[in-house]
Amino acid sequence: MDALTAARAVAERLRDDAVERDQANRPPLKEIALLRDSGLLAVDPDDHQATHAVTRIVSAADASIGHLLGYHYLHLWRASLYDNVELSRSLRQEVVTGRLFVAGVSNPRGSVTAGAAGDALSVSGRGAFATGCAVADRLFVSATRDDDATSVVVIVRGGADGVSHPSDWDNLGQRLTASGGIVFKDVRVGHGDVLGTFPAGEDDSSPRRLRLSLVALAFQAVLTQVIVGIAEGALGEAARYTRERSRPWPASGLEHAADDPHILAGYGELVGQLHAARLLARDATRALVAADARGLSLTSDERGRTALAISAAKVVSSRMVMEVTGRIFEFTGARATTRSTGLDRFWRDARTLTLHDPVVYKARELGAHLLTDELPPITAYS
């Protein structure tokens, strides 16, 4: 079974009880098991076209699980950008043979530290919003060396001694992403489990740093695919409700709500917006693919233009998804607001995800380039 076919099968399974699972708000252990059994965890992480498409398809059924899956691919892809090629290769092999799920911890500098402990490192600290870590087999942990301020990325087993999860994730949306905090207390990490090191003050324009800066852009591209998936799912569910359950307004003089020209035009506007956002998301993925293919030959200008393409997709998709997930209630009717219907989950997921980082700063980057030719700076979000 190819990846897209498997993704559609998983999406159908998730869609069946999406409302009940969202309301129960339990750790997504069964959902991760479904991903293991489907073979989706083993999709080639270097194939951004495939992984982004899979992420969007699954997100349309359950944005939380699509989010987790998209990040899983991202972490495996970015592992190959670091110094420890052998560790990256062995980790990928483990994922395929052991059907492992991976997640990552990346927080403000200094919140997680790594100190020397004999022939190993000792990792301590607390991370917030550690998406998927509570249910992951392997963790990518970004830490700061406490002796020389060097940044390191290490691999930690999910159930390692000293790793704990406060169970503090109870947010409005994306409820099954297990995005609560994580605590490390003297977690021992061998030097062979260090993926990469980054001396403090290393020049952002160096070939290695430019290539690594694609990681931030890749996260934005994946989040864009999740957002587009949410809109696709919302429109699909709302249209089904309108066809099967909505009552026509008496003043319309119609027998079926689906024949109301105002409802038809309203849905049509949303479909047009979704189509535009989907095309921009596709362009963003293509830009990432091209930049990734450049390897260490990537230039600052190429990197900047990749950022612009991804920012454009993020801006448009974020505005679009809030419009779609809010307006569908105008076309489904008052009865669609019942909790059992569950259409609100799309708005809650969209609202939570679009606040991941302020989209206004992406718009500012696009405006600055238009007026001054300024390219987006390298940050954790652009």
Short mmCIF file of C-alpha atoms in Angstrom, two decimals:
data_model
loop_
_atom_site.label_atom_id
_atom_site.label_comp_id
_atom_site.label_asym_id
_atom_site.label_seq_id
_atom_site.Cartn_x
_atom_site.Cartn_y
_atom_site.Cartn_z
CA MET A 1 0.00 0.00 0.00
CA ASP A 2 1.44 3.40 -0.96
CA ALA A 3 1.68 6.24 1.57
CA LEU A 4 -1.30 8.27 0.31
CA THR A 5 -3.58 5.24 0.24
CA ALA A 6 -2.50 4.32 3.77
CA ALA A 7 -3.07 7.92 4.90
CA ARG A 8 -6.62 7.90 3.53
CA ALA A 9 -7.34 4.60 5.32
CA VAL A 10 -6.01 6.00 8.60
CA ALA A 11 -8.04 9.18 8.10
CA GLU A 12 -11.23 7.16 7.70
CA ARG A 13 -10.53 5.28 10.92
CA LEU A 14 -9.83 8.50 12.80
CA ARG A 15 -12.89 10.26 11.40
CA ASP A 16 -15.24 7.57 12.71
CA ASP A 17 -14.81 8.54 16.37
CA ALA A 18 -13.03 11.90 16.16
CA VAL A 19 -15.66 13.72 18.22
CA GLU A 20 -15.66 11.18 21.04
CA ARG A 21 -11.87 11.05 21.23
CA ASP A 22 -11.56 14.83 21.24
CA GLN A 23 -14.03 15.12 24.10
CA ALA A 24 -12.43 12.29 26.09
CA ASN A 25 -9.03 14.05 25.84
CA ARG A 26 -6.93 10.98 26.61
CA PRO A 27 -3.25 10.52 25.67
CA PRO A 28 -3.14 9.40 22.01
CA LEU A 29 -1.74 5.94 22.65
CA LYS A 30 -4.30 4.14 20.48
CA GLU A 31 -3.83 6.69 17.73
CA ILE A 32 -0.06 6.19 17.71
CA ALA A 33 -0.66 2.43 17.58
CA LEU A 34 -2.82 3.01 14.52
CA LEU A 35 0.02 4.91 12.86
CA ARG A 36 2.43 2.08 13.69
CA ASP A 37 0.15 -0.55 12.18
CA SER A 38 -0.49 1.51 9.05
CA GLY A 39 3.18 1.80 8.15
CA LEU A 40 2.96 5.60 7.97
CA LEU A 41 5.73 6.10 10.55
CA ALA A 42 8.16 4.55 8.06
CA VAL A 43 7.48 6.91 5.12
CA ASP A 44 10.77 8.36 3.82
CA PRO A 45 11.24 11.62 5.77
CA ASP A 46 13.36 13.08 2.97
CA ASP A 47 10.36 12.96 0.61
CA HIS A 48 8.71 16.23 1.66
CA GLN A 49 6.10 15.99 -1.08
CA ALA A 50 4.87 12.67 0.31
CA THR A 51 5.14 13.47 4.02
CA HIS A 52 3.38 16.82 3.62
CA ALA A 53 0.55 15.22 1.64
CA VAL A 54 0.17 12.48 4.26
CA THR A 55 0.15 15.08 7.03
CA ARG A 56 -2.61 17.07 5.34
CA ILE A 57 -4.79 14.01 4.65
CA VAL A 58 -4.58 12.76 8.25
CA SER A 59 -5.09 16.29 9.63
CA ALA A 60 -8.39 16.62 7.78
CA ALA A 61 -9.73 13.78 9.94
CA ASP A 62 -7.87 14.57 13.17
CA ALA A 63 -5.61 17.62 13.30
CA SER A 64 -3.89 16.43 16.47
CA ILE A 65 -2.72 13.18 14.91
CA GLY A 66 -1.75 14.88 11.67
CA HIS A 67 0.30 17.33 13.70
CA LEU A 68 2.09 14.52 15.54
CA LEU A 69 2.80 12.65 12.32
CA GLY A 70 4.10 15.75 10.52
CA TYR A 71 6.49 16.49 13.37
CA HIS A 72 7.63 12.84 13.43
CA TYR A 73 8.74 13.15 9.81
CA LEU A 74 10.37 16.51 10.48
CA HIS A 75 12.51 15.25 13.33
CA LEU A 76 13.73 12.29 11.32
CA TRP A 77 14.55 14.52 8.36
CA ARG A 78 16.41 17.10 10.43
CA ALA A 79 18.48 14.38 12.09
CA SER A 80 20.34 13.96 8.81
CA LEU A 81 21.39 17.63 8.86
CA TYR A 82 23.51 17.23 11.99
CA ASP A 83 27.06 15.96 12.46
CA ASN A 84 26.40 12.43 13.70
CA VAL A 85 25.55 10.70 10.43
CA GLU A 86 25.75 7.22 11.94
CA LEU A 87 23.24 8.07 14.70
CA SER A 88 20.83 9.56 12.17
CA ARG A 89 21.09 6.46 9.99
CA SER A 90 20.60 4.03 12.88
CA LEU A 91 17.66 6.03 14.23
CA ARG A 92 15.90 5.88 10.88
CA GLN A 93 16.49 2.14 10.71
CA GLU A 94 15.07 1.72 14.21
CA VAL A 95 11.97 3.64 13.21
CA VAL A 96 11.37 1.30 10.28
CA THR A 97 12.13 -2.00 11.99
CA GLY A 98 10.76 -1.10 15.43
CA ARG A 99 7.88 1.09 14.21
CA LEU A 100 9.04 3.86 16.51
CA PHE A 101 7.39 7.24 16.96
CA VAL A 102 9.67 10.23 17.60
CA ALA A 103 9.05 13.70 19.02
CA GLY A 104 11.17 16.65 20.09
CA VAL A 105 11.82 19.19 22.82
CA SER A 106 13.02 22.63 21.79
CA ASN A 107 12.53 25.50 24.21
CA PRO A 108 14.08 28.88 25.04
CA ARG A 109 17.84 28.66 25.45
CA GLY A 110 18.88 27.54 28.93
CA SER A 111 15.59 25.90 29.97
CA VAL A 112 17.20 22.47 29.45
CA THR A 113 20.89 22.08 30.20
CA ALA A 114 23.53 19.40 29.65
CA GLY A 115 26.50 18.98 31.96
CA ALA A 116 29.49 16.66 31.96
CA ALA A 117 28.99 13.46 33.93
CA GLY A 118 32.08 11.30 33.60
CA ASP A 119 32.12 9.84 30.12
CA ALA A 120 28.57 11.03 29.41
CA LEU A 121 26.24 14.04 29.68
CA SER A 122 23.62 14.71 32.31
CA VAL A 123 20.50 16.47 31.00
CA SER A 124 18.24 18.42 33.36
CA GLY A 125 15.54 21.05 33.07
CA ARG A 126 11.95 21.53 32.05
CA GLY A 127 10.48 22.02 28.62
CA ALA A 128 7.03 23.38 27.79
CA PHE A 129 4.79 22.43 24.86
CA ALA A 130 6.78 19.26 24.15
CA THR A 131 4.44 18.07 21.40
CA GLY A 132 4.10 14.29 21.32
CA CYS A 133 6.86 13.61 23.83
CA ALA A 134 4.62 11.91 26.38
CA VAL A 135 3.85 9.13 23.89
CA ALA A 136 7.13 9.01 21.95
CA ASP A 137 9.70 6.22 21.79
CA ARG A 138 12.61 8.58 21.07
CA LEU A 139 13.03 12.25 21.95
CA PHE A 140 15.09 14.88 20.16
CA VAL A 141 16.21 17.18 22.97
CA SER A 142 17.83 20.56 22.45
CA ALA A 143 19.96 21.56 25.43
CA THR A 144 22.60 24.12 26.39
CA ARG A 145 25.96 22.98 27.72
CA ASP A 146 26.44 24.54 31.14
CA ASP A 147 30.21 24.82 30.74
CA ASP A 148 30.60 26.69 27.44
CA ALA A 149 27.04 27.63 26.34
CA THR A 150 27.31 25.31 23.34
CA SER A 151 23.94 24.09 22.04
CA VAL A 152 23.54 20.35 21.58
CA VAL A 153 20.84 18.08 20.20
CA VAL A 154 20.71 14.66 21.86
CA ILE A 155 18.55 11.57 21.47
CA VAL A 156 16.85 10.29 24.63
CA ARG A 157 14.68 7.21 25.01
CA GLY A 158 11.10 8.11 25.83
CA GLY A 159 11.03 6.00 28.98
CA ALA A 160 14.53 6.83 30.20
CA ASP A 161 15.17 7.23 33.94
CA GLY A 162 14.69 10.84 34.95
CA VAL A 163 12.15 11.71 32.24
CA SER A 164 8.67 12.64 33.43
CA HIS A 165 5.58 14.38 32.09
CA PRO A 166 3.46 16.71 34.28
CA SER A 167 0.22 15.94 32.35
CA ASP A 168 -0.54 19.65 32.07
CA TRP A 169 -1.96 19.75 28.54
CA ASP A 170 -5.67 20.65 28.63
CA ASN A 171 -5.99 23.26 25.92
CA LEU A 172 -8.85 24.54 23.81
CA GLY A 173 -7.79 22.58 20.74
CA GLN A 174 -5.20 20.14 19.44
CA ARG A 175 -6.13 18.19 22.54
CA LEU A 176 -4.62 14.87 21.44
CA THR A 177 -1.15 16.19 20.61
CA ALA A 178 0.19 15.41 24.10
CA SER A 179 1.76 18.88 24.04
CA GLY A 180 2.25 19.29 27.75
CA GLY A 181 5.51 19.87 29.58
CA ILE A 182 8.42 17.51 30.08
CA VAL A 183 10.92 17.31 32.94
CA PHE A 184 14.47 15.97 32.78
CA LYS A 185 16.27 15.16 36.02
CA ASP A 186 19.85 13.99 35.62
CA VAL A 187 19.07 12.01 32.48
CA ARG A 188 22.24 10.25 31.35
CA VAL A 189 23.11 10.61 27.65
CA GLY A 190 26.14 8.99 26.05
CA HIS A 191 28.32 11.04 23.71
CA GLY A 192 27.30 8.67 20.93
CA ASP A 193 23.72 9.95 21.32
CA VAL A 194 24.67 13.54 20.53
CA LEU A 195 23.34 14.40 17.07
CA GLY A 196 25.02 17.77 16.73
CA THR A 197 26.75 20.64 18.52
CA PHE A 198 26.58 24.37 17.85
CA PRO A 199 29.19 26.67 19.41
CA ALA A 200 27.78 29.91 20.81
CA GLY A 201 28.08 32.77 18.34
CA GLU A 202 28.49 30.61 15.25
CA ASP A 203 27.87 32.73 12.13
CA ASP A 204 24.36 32.28 10.68
CA SER A 205 25.72 32.76 7.16
CA SER A 206 28.05 29.74 7.33
CA PRO A 207 27.00 26.90 5.00
CA ARG A 208 26.20 24.57 7.90
CA ARG A 209 24.07 27.11 9.77
CA LEU A 210 22.25 28.14 6.60
CA ARG A 211 21.32 24.54 5.92
CA LEU A 212 20.24 23.95 9.51
CA SER A 213 18.12 27.11 9.36
CA LEU A 214 15.81 25.23 6.99
CA VAL A 215 14.50 23.34 10.04
CA ALA A 216 12.53 26.39 11.23
CA LEU A 217 11.05 26.81 7.76
CA ALA A 218 10.15 23.14 7.54
CA PHE A 219 8.16 23.37 10.77
CA GLN A 220 6.21 26.29 9.33
CA ALA A 221 5.53 24.40 6.10
CA VAL A 222 4.24 21.38 8.02
CA LEU A 223 2.02 23.52 10.25
CA THR A 224 0.60 25.07 7.10
CA GLN A 225 -0.34 21.62 5.80
CA VAL A 226 -2.07 20.82 9.10
CA ILE A 227 -4.00 24.09 8.88
CA VAL A 228 -5.11 23.38 5.31
CA GLY A 229 -6.12 19.88 6.43
CA ILE A 230 -8.30 21.34 9.19
CA ALA A 231 -10.13 23.49 6.65
CA GLU A 232 -10.62 20.50 4.34
CA GLY A 233 -12.03 18.45 7.19
CA ALA A 234 -14.30 21.24 8.38
CA LEU A 235 -15.78 21.85 4.94
CA GLY A 236 -16.29 18.14 4.34
CA GLU A 237 -18.06 17.57 7.65
CA ALA A 238 -20.17 20.73 7.35
CA ALA A 239 -21.23 19.91 3.79
CA ARG A 240 -22.29 16.43 4.88
CA TYR A 241 -24.32 17.91 7.73
CA THR A 242 -25.99 20.43 5.40
CA ARG A 243 -26.93 17.73 2.91
CA GLU A 244 -28.23 15.26 5.47
CA ARG A 245 -29.49 17.19 8.48
CA SER A 246 -29.84 20.95 7.97
CA ARG A 247 -33.39 22.28 7.66
CA PRO A 248 -34.21 24.95 5.09
CA TRP A 249 -35.12 28.34 6.51
CA PRO A 250 -38.88 28.87 6.11
CA ALA A 251 -38.44 32.13 4.23
CA SER A 252 -36.42 30.38 1.53
CA GLY A 253 -39.44 28.49 0.24
CA LEU A 254 -37.20 25.48 -0.43
CA GLU A 255 -37.49 21.85 0.60
CA HIS A 256 -33.77 21.29 1.19
CA ALA A 257 -31.15 23.52 2.79
CA ALA A 258 -28.63 22.34 0.18
CA ASP A 259 -30.71 24.13 -2.49
CA ASP A 260 -30.56 27.53 -0.78
CA PRO A 261 -28.59 29.89 -3.07
CA HIS A 262 -27.19 31.79 -0.09
CA ILE A 263 -25.80 28.58 1.39
CA LEU A 264 -24.43 27.50 -1.98
CA ALA A 265 -22.69 30.82 -2.52
CA GLY A 266 -21.32 30.82 1.03
CA TYR A 267 -19.80 27.39 0.65
CA GLY A 268 -18.46 28.39 -2.76
CA GLU A 269 -16.56 31.33 -1.29
CA LEU A 270 -14.95 29.07 1.30
CA VAL A 271 -14.05 26.46 -1.31
CA GLY A 272 -12.29 29.16 -3.33
CA GLN A 273 -10.29 30.33 -0.32
CA LEU A 274 -9.33 26.76 0.54
CA HIS A 275 -8.20 26.07 -2.99
CA ALA A 276 -5.97 29.16 -2.96
CA ALA A 277 -4.43 28.19 0.38
CA ARG A 278 -3.88 24.62 -0.79
CA LEU A 279 -1.97 25.84 -3.85
CA LEU A 280 0.18 28.14 -1.73
CA ALA A 281 0.92 25.29 0.67
CA ARG A 282 1.97 23.19 -2.32
CA ASP A 283 4.27 25.99 -3.49
CA ALA A 284 5.76 26.22 0.00
CA THR A 285 6.55 22.51 -0.01
CA ARG A 286 8.15 22.76 -3.44
CA ALA A 287 10.29 25.68 -2.25
CA LEU A 288 11.45 23.63 0.73
CA VAL A 289 12.27 20.67 -1.51
CA ALA A 290 14.38 22.88 -3.77
CA ALA A 291 16.22 24.49 -0.85
CA ASP A 292 16.86 21.13 0.79
CA ALA A 293 18.30 19.77 -2.45
CA ARG A 294 20.90 22.55 -2.45
CA GLY A 295 22.61 21.02 0.59
CA LEU A 296 25.60 23.02 1.80
CA SER A 297 25.49 25.06 -1.42
CA LEU A 298 22.34 26.86 -0.24
CA THR A 299 22.81 30.65 -0.38
CA SER A 300 21.34 33.30 1.91
CA ASP A 301 19.24 34.62 -0.96
CA GLU A 302 17.84 31.17 -1.76
CA ARG A 303 17.09 30.56 1.87
CA GLY A 304 15.35 33.93 2.17
CA ARG A 305 13.14 33.34 -0.86
CA THR A 306 12.18 29.96 0.52
CA ALA A 307 11.12 31.69 3.72
CA LEU A 308 8.97 34.14 1.74
CA ALA A 309 7.14 31.32 -0.05
CA ILE A 310 6.42 29.55 3.22
CA SER A 311 5.38 32.76 5.00
CA ALA A 312 2.91 33.56 2.20
CA ALA A 313 1.32 30.13 2.60
CA LYS A 314 1.18 30.45 6.39
CA VAL A 315 -0.44 33.91 6.29
CA VAL A 316 -3.13 32.98 3.77
CA SER A 317 -3.91 29.56 5.26
CA SER A 318 -4.16 30.95 8.80
CA ARG A 319 -6.68 33.61 7.78
CA MET A 320 -8.55 31.12 5.61
CA VAL A 321 -8.93 28.42 8.26
CA MET A 322 -10.42 30.83 10.80
CA GLU A 323 -12.90 32.01 8.18
CA VAL A 324 -13.85 28.48 7.19
CA THR A 325 -14.18 27.00 10.67
CA GLY A 326 -16.27 29.95 11.89
CA ARG A 327 -18.58 30.43 8.92
CA ILE A 328 -19.59 26.80 8.44
CA PHE A 329 -22.12 27.29 11.27
CA GLU A 330 -23.95 29.85 9.12
CA PHE A 331 -24.61 27.09 6.58
CA THR A 332 -25.33 24.21 8.93
CA GLY A 333 -27.74 25.99 11.27
CA ALA A 334 -28.33 26.32 14.99
CA ARG A 335 -28.74 22.60 15.62
CA ALA A 336 -25.17 22.05 14.42
CA THR A 337 -23.87 23.80 17.52
CA THR A 338 -24.74 20.83 19.75
CA ARG A 339 -21.74 19.33 21.49
CA SER A 340 -22.45 15.88 20.08
CA THR A 341 -22.12 17.19 16.51
CA GLY A 342 -18.53 18.20 17.20
CA LEU A 343 -18.11 20.77 14.43
CA ASP A 344 -16.58 23.11 16.99
CA ARG A 345 -13.46 20.95 17.15
CA PHE A 346 -12.28 22.33 13.82
CA TRP A 347 -12.45 25.93 15.05
CA ARG A 348 -10.80 25.01 18.36
CA ASP A 349 -7.97 23.19 16.60
CA ALA A 350 -7.52 26.03 14.12
CA ARG A 351 -7.53 28.71 16.79
CA THR A 352 -4.98 26.84 18.90
CA LEU A 353 -2.65 26.04 16.00
CA THR A 354 -2.73 29.50 14.40
CA LEU A 355 -1.47 30.92 17.71
CA HIS A 356 1.64 28.72 17.57
CA ASP A 357 3.54 31.85 16.47
CA PRO A 358 2.01 35.23 15.53
CA VAL A 359 1.21 35.18 11.82
CA VAL A 360 1.43 38.98 11.74
CA TYR A 361 5.22 38.65 11.81
CA LYS A 362 5.05 36.53 8.66
CA ALA A 363 2.95 39.24 7.02
CA ARG A 364 5.51 41.82 8.14
CA GLU A 365 8.26 39.83 6.40
CA LEU A 366 6.29 39.78 3.16
CA GLY A 367 5.61 43.52 3.37
CA ALA A 368 9.24 44.33 4.12
CA HIS A 369 10.38 42.39 1.08
CA LEU A 370 7.88 44.18 -1.14
CA LEU A 371 8.90 47.65 0.03
CA THR A 372 12.62 47.26 0.75
CA ASP A 373 13.71 43.89 -0.74
CA GLU A 374 14.58 42.79 2.80
CA LEU A 375 14.70 39.02 3.19
CA PRO A 376 13.31 37.35 6.32
CA PRO A 377 15.86 37.05 9.15
CA ILE A 378 16.86 33.63 10.45
CA THR A 379 14.88 32.97 13.62
CA ALA A 380 13.31 29.99 15.35
CA TYR A 381 10.11 30.72 13.39
CA SER A 382 11.30 31.99 9.98
#
